[in-house]
PDB file of C-alpha atoms in Angstrom:
ATOM      1  CA  MET B  78     -20.524  58.959   0.322  1.00 49.00           C
ATOM      2  CA  LYS B  79     -21.527  56.612   3.506  1.00 60.00           C
ATOM      3  CA  SER B  80     -20.135  52.929   3.549  1.00 76.00           C
ATOM      4  CA  ARG B  81     -22.368  50.011   3.012  1.00 87.00           C
ATOM      5  CA  LEU B  82     -19.123  48.268   4.963  1.00 94.00           C
ATOM      6  CA  ASN B  83     -19.233  50.230   7.865  1.00 95.00           C
ATOM      7  CA  HIS B  84     -18.110  47.861  10.709  1.00 96.00           C
ATOM      8  CA  PHE B  85     -15.795  46.198   8.010  1.00 96.00           C
ATOM      9  CA  ILE B  86     -13.608  49.657   7.814  1.00 96.00           C
ATOM     10  CA  LEU B  87     -14.113  49.719  11.705  1.00 96.00           C
ATOM     11  CA  TRP B  88     -12.629  46.611  12.218  1.00 97.00           C
ATOM     12  CA  CYS B  89      -9.563  47.464   9.422  1.00 97.00           C
ATOM     13  CA  LYS B  90      -9.243  50.552  11.695  1.00 96.00           C
ATOM     14  CA  GLY B  91      -8.842  48.775  15.055  1.00 95.00           C
ATOM     15  CA  TRP B  92     -12.498  50.000  16.081  1.00 96.00           C
ATOM     16  CA  TYR B  93     -13.079  46.035  16.404  1.00 97.00           C
ATOM     17  CA  GLN B  94     -10.191  44.038  18.624  1.00 94.00           C
ATOM     18  CA  SER B  95     -11.287  40.501  18.638  1.00 95.00           C
ATOM     19  CA  LEU B  96     -11.531  38.814  22.309  1.00 94.00           C
ATOM     20  CA  ASP B  97      -9.483  35.828  20.767  1.00 92.00           C
ATOM     21  CA  ASN B  98      -5.986  36.285  19.922  1.00 88.00           C
ATOM     22  CA  ASN B  99      -5.836  33.134  17.756  1.00 90.00           C
ATOM     23  CA  GLU B 100      -8.378  33.861  15.874  1.00 92.00           C
ATOM     24  CA  ASP B 101      -7.243  33.751  11.868  1.00 92.00           C
ATOM     25  CA  ILE B 102      -8.231  37.068   9.568  1.00 95.00           C
ATOM     26  CA  PHE B 103     -10.608  35.565   7.818  1.00 95.00           C
ATOM     27  CA  GLU B 104     -12.886  34.860  11.037  1.00 94.00           C
ATOM     28  CA  SER B 105     -12.766  38.029  11.968  1.00 95.00           C
ATOM     29  CA  ALA B 106     -13.244  39.919   8.950  1.00 96.00           C
ATOM     30  CA  ALA B 107     -16.258  37.235   8.203  1.00 95.00           C
ATOM     31  CA  LYS B 108     -18.046  38.574  11.776  1.00 94.00           C
ATOM     32  CA  ALA B 109     -17.698  41.979  10.992  1.00 95.00           C
ATOM     33  CA  LEU B 110     -18.971  41.921   7.550  1.00 95.00           C
ATOM     34  CA  LYS B 111     -22.251  40.194   9.688  1.00 94.00           C
ATOM     35  CA  LEU B 112     -22.713  43.372  11.968  1.00 94.00           C
ATOM     36  CA  ASP B 113     -22.610  45.285   7.988  1.00 94.00           C
ATOM     37  CA  GLY B 114     -25.525  42.528   7.095  1.00 92.00           C
ATOM     38  CA  TYR B 115     -24.066  39.627   5.603  1.00 92.00           C
ATOM     39  CA  ASP B 116     -25.381  37.173   7.110  1.00 85.00           C
ATOM     40  CA  LEU B 117     -24.054  33.231   6.830  1.00 75.00           C
ATOM     41  CA  ILE B 118     -20.791  34.614   5.266  1.00 78.00           C
ATOM     42  CA  GLN B 119     -18.356  32.042   5.118  1.00 84.00           C
ATOM     43  CA  LYS B 120     -14.150  32.471   4.669  1.00 85.00           C
ATOM     44  CA  GLN B 121     -13.933  32.261   1.047  1.00 89.00           C
ATOM     45  CA  TYR B 122     -15.975  35.039   0.381  1.00 92.00           C
ATOM     46  CA  VAL B 123     -14.864  37.358   2.251  1.00 95.00           C
ATOM     47  CA  ILE B 124     -12.264  38.472  -0.509  1.00 95.00           C
ATOM     48  CA  PRO B 125     -14.838  38.701  -3.255  1.00 95.00           C
ATOM     49  CA  ILE B 126     -17.384  41.397  -0.524  1.00 95.00           C
ATOM     50  CA  VAL B 127     -14.555  43.265  -0.590  1.00 95.00           C
ATOM     51  CA  LEU B 128     -13.099  43.787  -3.831  1.00 93.00           C
ATOM     52  CA  ASN B 129     -15.557  44.000  -5.568  1.00 92.00           C
ATOM     53  CA  TYR B 130     -16.746  46.327  -2.993  1.00 92.00           C
ATOM     54  CA  ILE B 131     -12.968  47.945  -3.885  1.00 90.00           C
ATOM     55  CA  ASP B 132     -13.840  47.936  -7.367  1.00 87.00           C
ATOM     56  CA  GLU B 133     -17.381  50.165  -6.717  1.00 87.00           C
ATOM     57  CA  LEU B 134     -15.068  52.819  -4.586  1.00 84.00           C
ATOM     58  CA  VAL B 135     -12.823  52.953  -7.821  1.00 81.00           C
ATOM     59  CA  ASP B 136     -15.380  53.151  -9.884  1.00 80.00           C
ATOM     60  CA  LYS B 137     -17.587  56.059  -7.746  1.00 79.00           C
ATOM     61  CA  ASP B 138     -14.433  58.007  -6.784  1.00 70.00           C
ATOM     62  CA  SER B 139     -11.805  59.480  -8.597  1.00 69.00           C
ATOM     63  CA  GLU B 140      -9.875  60.750  -5.520  1.00 72.00           C
ATOM     64  CA  ILE B 141     -10.012  56.339  -4.487  1.00 79.00           C
ATOM     65  CA  SER B 142      -8.995  55.663  -8.089  1.00 72.00           C
ATOM     66  CA  ASN B 143      -6.154  57.790  -8.354  1.00 74.00           C
ATOM     67  CA  LEU B 144      -4.359  56.791  -4.897  1.00 76.00           C
ATOM     68  CA  ASN B 145      -0.991  55.157  -5.733  1.00 73.00           C
ATOM     69  CA  TYR B 146      -1.309  52.049  -2.795  1.00 74.00           C
ATOM     70  CA  LEU B 147      -4.290  50.752  -5.417  1.00 74.00           C
ATOM     71  CA  ARG B 148      -2.013  50.225  -8.187  1.00 82.00           C
ATOM     72  CA  MET B 149      -1.578  46.939  -9.031  1.00 83.00           C
ATOM     73  CA  TYR B 150       2.491  46.392  -9.266  1.00 88.00           C
ATOM     74  CA  ASN B 151       2.291  48.430  -5.460  1.00 89.00           C
ATOM     75  CA  TRP B 152      -0.176  45.026  -4.209  1.00 91.00           C
ATOM     76  CA  ASN B 153       1.588  42.990  -5.756  1.00 93.00           C
ATOM     77  CA  ASN B 154       5.047  43.707  -3.869  1.00 94.00           C
ATOM     78  CA  GLU B 155       2.690  44.290  -0.249  1.00 94.00           C
ATOM     79  CA  ILE B 156       1.173  41.062  -1.129  1.00 96.00           C
ATOM     80  CA  SER B 157       4.982  39.011  -1.935  1.00 96.00           C
ATOM     81  CA  ARG B 158       5.786  41.360   1.757  1.00 96.00           C
ATOM     82  CA  MET B 159       3.036  39.829   3.445  1.00 95.00           C
ATOM     83  CA  MET B 160       3.567  36.420   2.799  1.00 97.00           C
ATOM     84  CA  THR B 161       7.265  36.658   3.845  1.00 96.00           C
ATOM     85  CA  LEU B 162       6.542  38.484   7.122  1.00 94.00           C
ATOM     86  CA  TYR B 163       3.536  36.297   8.228  1.00 92.00           C
ATOM     87  CA  ASN B 164       4.971  33.324   6.302  1.00 96.00           C
ATOM     88  CA  SER B 165       1.330  32.795   4.490  1.00 95.00           C
ATOM     89  CA  ASP B 166      -0.342  31.952   1.751  1.00 96.00           C
ATOM     90  CA  TYR B 167      -1.588  34.225  -1.019  1.00 96.00           C
ATOM     91  CA  ASN B 168      -4.888  34.846   0.426  1.00 96.00           C
ATOM     92  CA  VAL B 169      -4.000  35.437   4.123  1.00 96.00           C
ATOM     93  CA  ALA B 170      -1.570  37.833   2.288  1.00 97.00           C
ATOM     94  CA  LEU B 171      -4.195  39.453   0.599  1.00 96.00           C
ATOM     95  CA  MET B 172      -6.538  40.035   3.742  1.00 97.00           C
ATOM     96  CA  TYR B 173      -3.256  41.782   4.509  1.00 96.00           C
ATOM     97  CA  VAL B 174      -2.909  44.272   2.317  1.00 96.00           C
ATOM     98  CA  ILE B 175      -7.094  44.774   1.588  1.00 95.00           C
ATOM     99  CA  LYS B 176      -6.520  45.605   6.291  1.00 96.00           C
ATOM    100  CA  ASN B 177      -3.145  48.036   5.625  1.00 94.00           C
ATOM    101  CA  PHE B 178      -5.556  49.520   2.960  1.00 92.00           C
ATOM    102  CA  PHE B 179      -8.597  49.977   4.298  1.00 93.00           C
ATOM    103  CA  GLN B 180      -6.462  51.666   8.091  1.00 94.00           C
ATOM    104  CA  PHE B 181      -4.412  53.697   6.143  1.00 92.00           C
ATOM    105  CA  GLU B 182      -5.302  54.946   2.806  1.00 87.00           C
ATOM    106  CA  ILE B 183      -8.990  55.430   3.263  1.00 87.00           C
ATOM    107  CA  THR B 184      -9.546  58.578   4.917  1.00 85.00           C
ATOM    108  CA  ARG B 185     -12.635  60.647   5.994  1.00 81.00           C
ATOM    109  CA  LYS B 186     -12.642  62.549   3.149  1.00 83.00           C
ATOM    110  CA  HIS B 187     -13.408  59.491   0.589  1.00 83.00           C
ATOM    111  CA  LEU B 188     -15.840  57.933   2.994  1.00 86.00           C
ATOM    112  CA  SER B 189     -17.879  58.630   6.122  1.00 86.00           C
ATOM    113  CA  LEU B 190     -18.546  56.120   8.875  1.00 90.00           C
ATOM    114  CA  GLU B 191     -20.545  55.355  11.513  1.00 92.00           C
ATOM    115  CA  PRO B 192     -19.114  55.739  14.881  1.00 93.00           C
ATOM    116  CA  PRO B 193     -19.509  52.356  16.501  1.00 94.00           C
ATOM    117  CA  ILE B 194     -21.505  51.402  19.188  1.00 94.00           C
ATOM    118  CA  TYR B 195     -20.654  48.782  21.814  1.00 96.00           C
ATOM    119  CA  SER B 196     -22.948  46.308  23.134  1.00 95.00           C
ATOM    120  CA  ARG B 197     -23.104  42.968  24.170  1.00 95.00           C
ATOM    121  CA  LYS B 198     -24.139  41.837  20.982  1.00 93.00           C
ATOM    122  CA  ILE B 199     -20.853  43.117  19.774  1.00 95.00           C
ATOM    123  CA  PHE B 200     -19.085  40.888  23.189  1.00 95.00           C
ATOM    124  CA  ASN B 201     -21.147  38.148  21.785  1.00 94.00           C
ATOM    125  CA  MET B 202     -19.484  38.006  18.525  1.00 93.00           C
ATOM    126  CA  GLY B 203     -16.313  38.270  20.100  1.00 93.00           C
ATOM    127  CA  PHE B 204     -15.128  41.932  19.308  1.00 96.00           C
ATOM    128  CA  MET B 205     -14.330  44.513  21.903  1.00 94.00           C
ATOM    129  CA  GLY B 206     -12.880  48.239  21.824  1.00 94.00           C
ATOM    130  CA  PRO B 207     -10.437  49.507  22.210  1.00 93.00           C
ATOM    131  CA  LYS B 208      -8.752  49.372  25.844  1.00 90.00           C
ATOM    132  CA  HIS B 209      -7.051  52.775  25.772  1.00 90.00           C
ATOM    133  CA  LEU B 210     -10.590  53.891  25.709  1.00 90.00           C
ATOM    134  CA  GLY B 211     -12.192  52.004  28.240  1.00 87.00           C
ATOM    135  CA  ASN B 212     -13.565  49.363  29.915  1.00 84.00           C
ATOM    136  CA  SER B 213     -17.466  49.853  29.726  1.00 92.00           C
ATOM    137  CA  TYR B 214     -19.610  50.047  26.890  1.00 94.00           C
ATOM    138  CA  LYS B 215     -20.459  53.694  28.402  1.00 94.00           C
ATOM    139  CA  MET B 216     -17.076  54.705  28.602  1.00 94.00           C
ATOM    140  CA  LEU B 217     -16.136  53.235  25.209  1.00 95.00           C
ATOM    141  CA  ASN B 218     -19.249  54.435  23.477  1.00 95.00           C
ATOM    142  CA  HIS B 219     -18.980  58.333  24.876  1.00 95.00           C
ATOM    143  CA  LYS B 220     -15.350  58.667  23.958  1.00 94.00           C
ATOM    144  CA  THR B 221     -15.805  56.845  20.293  1.00 94.00           C
ATOM    145  CA  LYS B 222     -18.695  59.268  19.504  1.00 93.00           C
ATOM    146  CA  GLN B 223     -16.618  62.036  20.825  1.00 92.00           C
ATOM    147  CA  PHE B 224     -13.441  60.969  18.770  1.00 92.00           C
ATOM    148  CA  PHE B 225     -15.853  60.905  15.484  1.00 90.00           C
ATOM    149  CA  LYS B 226     -17.604  63.939  16.406  1.00 87.00           C
ATOM    150  CA  ASP B 227     -14.156  66.134  16.766  1.00 82.00           C
ATOM    151  CA  HIS B 228     -12.526  64.066  13.743  1.00 75.00           C
ATOM    152  CA  ARG B 229     -15.584  63.309  11.817  1.00 60.00           C
ATOM    153  CA  ILE B 230     -14.682  60.301  10.466  1.00 54.00           C
TER     154      ILE B 230
END
């Protein structure tokens, strides 16, 4: 299944990194959603959009609905842990739990992701590619395409 939140999930998996280390998680998530076509996203709409998408995934794919990570008990424990770990409120902790869900639990057998294409547009939005892949757009795009081809993400 191809994802309509492709860039958001890539952001969760670390393919987009914020240029501003002080940016909060909602600002970064909103920018990633903007790459997916959600223009003029405000911070308060990030969680509803993503949770609706997770609900759709669960409805469409029985493998995702069977993940132990989706159990409400586990999410509640993770949210409590994140609130303590980051000394944050409920919404920030929930955002970290969502990010961890896409980063670690969703794999290529659940979703087919398109590779990111790094360009000046991405940089102007405040994102850069992973530093270990290179520091030019050409090198980033080459290594990313190779990775996605070899690993079929």
